[in-house]
XYZ file of C-alpha atoms in Angstrom:
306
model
C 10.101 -3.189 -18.489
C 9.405 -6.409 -16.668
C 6.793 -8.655 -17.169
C 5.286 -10.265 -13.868
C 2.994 -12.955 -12.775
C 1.366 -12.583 -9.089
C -0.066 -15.032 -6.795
C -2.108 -13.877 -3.856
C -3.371 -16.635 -1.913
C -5.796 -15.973 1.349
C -7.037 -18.434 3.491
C -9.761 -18.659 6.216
C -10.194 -21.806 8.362
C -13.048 -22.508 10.863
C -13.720 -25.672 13.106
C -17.342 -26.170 11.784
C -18.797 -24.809 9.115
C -19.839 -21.050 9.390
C -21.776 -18.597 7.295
C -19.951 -16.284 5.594
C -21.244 -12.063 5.059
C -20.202 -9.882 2.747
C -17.015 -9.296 1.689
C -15.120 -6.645 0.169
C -11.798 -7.853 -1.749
C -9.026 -5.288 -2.897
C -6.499 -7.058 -4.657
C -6.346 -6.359 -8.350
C -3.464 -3.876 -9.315
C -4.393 0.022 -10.090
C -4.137 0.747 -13.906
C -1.968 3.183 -14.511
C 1.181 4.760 -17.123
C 3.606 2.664 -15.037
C 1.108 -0.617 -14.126
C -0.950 -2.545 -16.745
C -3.067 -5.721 -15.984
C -2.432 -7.741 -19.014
C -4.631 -10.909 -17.251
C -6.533 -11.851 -14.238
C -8.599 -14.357 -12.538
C -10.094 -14.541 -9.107
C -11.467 -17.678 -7.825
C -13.238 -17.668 -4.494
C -14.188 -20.904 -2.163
C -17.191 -21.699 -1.764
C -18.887 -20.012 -4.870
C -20.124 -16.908 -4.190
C -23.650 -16.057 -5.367
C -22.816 -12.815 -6.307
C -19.684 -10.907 -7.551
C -19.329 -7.193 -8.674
C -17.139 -4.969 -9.166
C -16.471 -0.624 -8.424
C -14.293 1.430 -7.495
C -14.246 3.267 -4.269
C -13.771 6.865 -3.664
C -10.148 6.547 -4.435
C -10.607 5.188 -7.565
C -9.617 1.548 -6.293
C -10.844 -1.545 -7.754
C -12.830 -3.379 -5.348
C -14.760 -6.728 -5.494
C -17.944 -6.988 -3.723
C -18.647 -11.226 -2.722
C -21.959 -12.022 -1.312
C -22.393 -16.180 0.001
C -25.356 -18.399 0.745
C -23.382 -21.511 1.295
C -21.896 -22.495 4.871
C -18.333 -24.039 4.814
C -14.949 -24.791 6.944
C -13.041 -22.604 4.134
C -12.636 -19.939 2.547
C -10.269 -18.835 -0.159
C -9.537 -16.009 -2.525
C -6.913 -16.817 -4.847
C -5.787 -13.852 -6.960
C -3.591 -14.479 -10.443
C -2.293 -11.791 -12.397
C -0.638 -11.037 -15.404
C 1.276 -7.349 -15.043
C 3.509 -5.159 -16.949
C 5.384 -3.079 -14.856
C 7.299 0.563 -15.755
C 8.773 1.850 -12.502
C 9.578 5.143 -12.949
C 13.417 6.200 -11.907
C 14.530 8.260 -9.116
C 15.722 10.828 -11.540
C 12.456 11.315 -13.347
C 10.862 13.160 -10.365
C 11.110 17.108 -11.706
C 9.750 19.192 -8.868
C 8.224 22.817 -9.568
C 10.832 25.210 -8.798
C 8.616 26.774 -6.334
C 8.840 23.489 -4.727
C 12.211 22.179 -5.001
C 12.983 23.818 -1.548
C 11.253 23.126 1.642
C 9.246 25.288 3.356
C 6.410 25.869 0.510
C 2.884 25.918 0.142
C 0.909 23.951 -2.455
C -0.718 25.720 -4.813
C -4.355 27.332 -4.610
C -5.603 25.389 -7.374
C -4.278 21.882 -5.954
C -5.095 22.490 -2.116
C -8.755 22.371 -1.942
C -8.104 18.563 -2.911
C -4.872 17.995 -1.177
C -5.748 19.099 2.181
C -7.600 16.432 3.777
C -4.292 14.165 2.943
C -2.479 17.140 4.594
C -4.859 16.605 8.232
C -3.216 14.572 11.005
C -5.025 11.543 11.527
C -3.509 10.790 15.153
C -2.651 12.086 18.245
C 0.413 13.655 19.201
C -0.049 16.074 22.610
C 3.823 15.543 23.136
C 4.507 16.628 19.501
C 6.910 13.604 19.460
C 6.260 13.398 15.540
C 6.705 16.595 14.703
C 9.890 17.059 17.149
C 11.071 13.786 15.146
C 9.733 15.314 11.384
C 11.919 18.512 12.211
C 15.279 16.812 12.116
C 15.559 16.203 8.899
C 14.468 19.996 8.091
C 17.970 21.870 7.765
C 19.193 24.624 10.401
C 19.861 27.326 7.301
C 15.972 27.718 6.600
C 15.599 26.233 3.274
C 16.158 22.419 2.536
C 16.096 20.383 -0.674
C 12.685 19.092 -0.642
C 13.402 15.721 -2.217
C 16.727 14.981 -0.523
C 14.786 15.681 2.931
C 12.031 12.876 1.869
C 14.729 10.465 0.778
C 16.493 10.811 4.204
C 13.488 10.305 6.014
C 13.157 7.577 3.841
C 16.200 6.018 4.750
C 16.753 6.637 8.261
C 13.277 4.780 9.158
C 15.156 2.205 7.031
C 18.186 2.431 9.200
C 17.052 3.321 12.514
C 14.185 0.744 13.446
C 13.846 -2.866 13.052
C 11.495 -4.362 10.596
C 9.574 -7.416 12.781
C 7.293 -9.393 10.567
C 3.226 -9.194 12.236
C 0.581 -11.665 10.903
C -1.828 -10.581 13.559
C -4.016 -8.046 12.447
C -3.872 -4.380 13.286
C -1.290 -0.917 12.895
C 0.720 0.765 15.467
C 0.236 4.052 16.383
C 3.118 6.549 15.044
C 4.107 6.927 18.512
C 4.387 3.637 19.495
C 6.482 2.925 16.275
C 8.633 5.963 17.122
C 9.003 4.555 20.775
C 9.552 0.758 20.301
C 11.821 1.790 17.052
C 10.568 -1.205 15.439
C 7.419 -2.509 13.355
C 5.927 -3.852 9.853
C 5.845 -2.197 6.845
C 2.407 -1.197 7.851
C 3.556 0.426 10.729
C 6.918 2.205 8.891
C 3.931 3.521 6.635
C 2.025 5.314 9.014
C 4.758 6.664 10.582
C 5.904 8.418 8.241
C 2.883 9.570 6.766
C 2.081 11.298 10.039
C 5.444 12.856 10.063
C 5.302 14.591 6.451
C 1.777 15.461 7.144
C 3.411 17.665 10.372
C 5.889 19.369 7.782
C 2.773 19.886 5.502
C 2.998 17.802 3.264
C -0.161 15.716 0.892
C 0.636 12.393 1.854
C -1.238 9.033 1.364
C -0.775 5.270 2.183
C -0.478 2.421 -0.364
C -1.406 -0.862 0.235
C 0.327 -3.453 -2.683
C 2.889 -5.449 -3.478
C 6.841 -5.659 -3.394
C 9.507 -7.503 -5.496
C 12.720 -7.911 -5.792
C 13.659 -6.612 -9.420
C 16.970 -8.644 -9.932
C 18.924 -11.187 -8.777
C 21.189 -8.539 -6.779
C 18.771 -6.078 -5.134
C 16.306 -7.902 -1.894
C 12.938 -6.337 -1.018
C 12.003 -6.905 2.693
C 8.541 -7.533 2.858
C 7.630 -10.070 0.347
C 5.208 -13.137 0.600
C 2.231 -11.065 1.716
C 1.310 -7.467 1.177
C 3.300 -4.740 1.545
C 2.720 -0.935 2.359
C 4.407 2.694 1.326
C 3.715 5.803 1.088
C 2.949 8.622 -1.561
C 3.751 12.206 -1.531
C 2.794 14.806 -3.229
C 5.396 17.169 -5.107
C 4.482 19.866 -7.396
C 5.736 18.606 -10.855
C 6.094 14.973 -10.723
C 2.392 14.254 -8.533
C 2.454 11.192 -6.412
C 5.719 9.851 -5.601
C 6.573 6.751 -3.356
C 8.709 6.440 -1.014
C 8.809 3.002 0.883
C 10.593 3.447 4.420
C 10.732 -0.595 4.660
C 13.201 -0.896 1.867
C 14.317 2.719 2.327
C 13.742 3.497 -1.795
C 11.995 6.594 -3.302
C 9.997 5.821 -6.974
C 7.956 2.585 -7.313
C 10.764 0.136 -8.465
C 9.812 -3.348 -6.861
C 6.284 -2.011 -5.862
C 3.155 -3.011 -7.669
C -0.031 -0.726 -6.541
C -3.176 -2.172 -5.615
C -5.149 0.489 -2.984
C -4.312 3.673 -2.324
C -6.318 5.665 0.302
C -6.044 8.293 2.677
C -5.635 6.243 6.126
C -4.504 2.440 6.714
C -8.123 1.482 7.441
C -9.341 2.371 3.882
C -6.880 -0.056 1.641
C -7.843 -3.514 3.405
C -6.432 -6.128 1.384
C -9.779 -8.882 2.219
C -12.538 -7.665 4.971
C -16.143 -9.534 5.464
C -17.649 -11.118 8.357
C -18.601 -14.705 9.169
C -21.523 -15.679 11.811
C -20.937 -19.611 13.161
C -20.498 -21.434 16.905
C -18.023 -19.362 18.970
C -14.446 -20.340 18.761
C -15.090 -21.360 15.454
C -12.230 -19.465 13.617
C -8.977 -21.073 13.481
C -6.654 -19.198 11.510
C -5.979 -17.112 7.997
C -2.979 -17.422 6.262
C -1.557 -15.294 3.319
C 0.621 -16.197 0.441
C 1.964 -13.676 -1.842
C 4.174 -14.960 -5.004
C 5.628 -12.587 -7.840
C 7.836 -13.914 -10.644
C 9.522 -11.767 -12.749
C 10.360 -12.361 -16.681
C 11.332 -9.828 -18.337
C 12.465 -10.930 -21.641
C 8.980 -11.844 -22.619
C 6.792 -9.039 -24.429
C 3.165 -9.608 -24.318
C 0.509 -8.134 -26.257
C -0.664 -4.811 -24.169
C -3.458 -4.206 -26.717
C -5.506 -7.405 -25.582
C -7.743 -7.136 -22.635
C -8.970 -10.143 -20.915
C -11.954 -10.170 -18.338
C -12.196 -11.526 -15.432
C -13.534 -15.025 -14.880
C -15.119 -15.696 -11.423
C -14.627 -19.704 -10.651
C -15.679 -21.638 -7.956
């Protein structure tokens, strides 16, 4: 049960000094049986003159910044204190109705399931779904979680992970063409193509780590992305194609939401001279100690600094 400290760093830099609009921040870790924010601070440059908090429709933790000072800067620097229980790839007990793929949800969970069931891009060709179906086995019935996995893993395997800064997603068919992308783009991918099998599936925006000394996460020093399925039995599972793992080991959740365009790390506006922005920078720093036990029963709020 590690203990982790998290730096998220985000930097915007003008030529002259430019109002800033509202903002909407998404950066503090979900609470959950597996996640716990022990501690937490977020300072923002310049000061804002208002900060609050709610969560979304998801049940994410957002921070609403409002400004009425012009600057050159702007920073959000995110510091947490986490306890993290990733759950093991043998903890995920599917309903036996559901161990085998085809199946249909249940009656009582598909009223809420089905809008993360609806394709949310085009695919005339039915590239995705010709793609999806490969993994499906020729005898008619195929071990629902060992199908996932290899999906997983051959997205892992198959395409080439090229780091983006710009901002922006590929569409799955692009990704599927080019056979290369960011995490981001992995994501959507293969959301779209367990969506054509039928599946509930959603996209996590967060962060990744490297657990120990011998096991490397690809992705780290800004955010990263997965997915999450839904399986009868066990709920939510991720699966992160990047890294080519299934359960959350190494990945800390911050947003989760139903497309890419819901779980935006940092979004606001900024009115100033045209040609003003310069560039925005993200720095993303997790340290792990695990040998320290901290006291879970203590909740700290969370200081707003200028």
């Amino acid at each position: 049960m590690p203990f982790l400290t998290l730096s998220h760093i985000t930097t915007y830099t003008y030529r002259h000094p430019v109002a800033f609009g509202e903002h909407r921040i998404m950066v503090r870790p979900r609470e959950s049986h597996d996640q716990n924010v022990l501690d937490e601070t977020l300072t923002i440059s310049p000061q804002p003159s208002d900060v609050r908090w709610l969560q979304d429709v998801f049940g994410n933790s957002v921070a609403i910044a409002t400004f009425d000072k012009r600057a050159k800067e702007l920073v959000f620097d995110s510091r947490i204190r986490l306890q993290h229980n990733p759950a093991e790839l043998q903890h995920v007990d599917i309903e036996d109705y559901a161990r085998f793929y085809p199946f249909t949800y249940s009656s009582e969970d598909m009223p809420d399931l089905l809008r993360s069931i609806e394709r949310q891009h085009h695919d005339p060709q039915r590239q995705i779904d010709t793609w999806a179906r490969r993994f499906v086995g020729a005898a008619g019935r195929t071990d629902t979680l060992g199908m996932l996995s290899d999906m997983t893993a051959a997205i892992k395997r198959e395409f080439t992970y090229v780091a983006r800064a710009e901002k922006g997603t590929q569409s799955p068919i692009e990704t599927l063409t080019r056979r290369k992308g960011t995490c981001r783009d992995y994501a959507m991918l293969m959301i779209e193509a367990v969506r054509a099998l039928g599946f509930a599936a959603r996209f996590v925006s967060g962060y990744v780590y490297s657990p120990t000394s011998r096991e490397h996460r690809t992705g780290g020093g800004s955010t990263h992305a997965w997915v999450r399925v839904y399986l009868p039995g066990s709920g939510w599972v991720e699966f992160d194609p990047t890294n080519g793992i299934v359960g959350n080991r190494g990945l800390i959740r911050v947003a989760v939401a139903r497309d890419i365009y819901q779980a935006v790390p940092i979004s606001g506006t900024w009115a100033g001279f045209p040609g003003s922005f310069l560039d925005m920078t993200v720095s993303v720093d997790i340290s792990v100690d695990p040998d320290i036990v901290a006291d879970t029963g203590t909740q700290t709020a969370l200081p707003l600094q200028a």
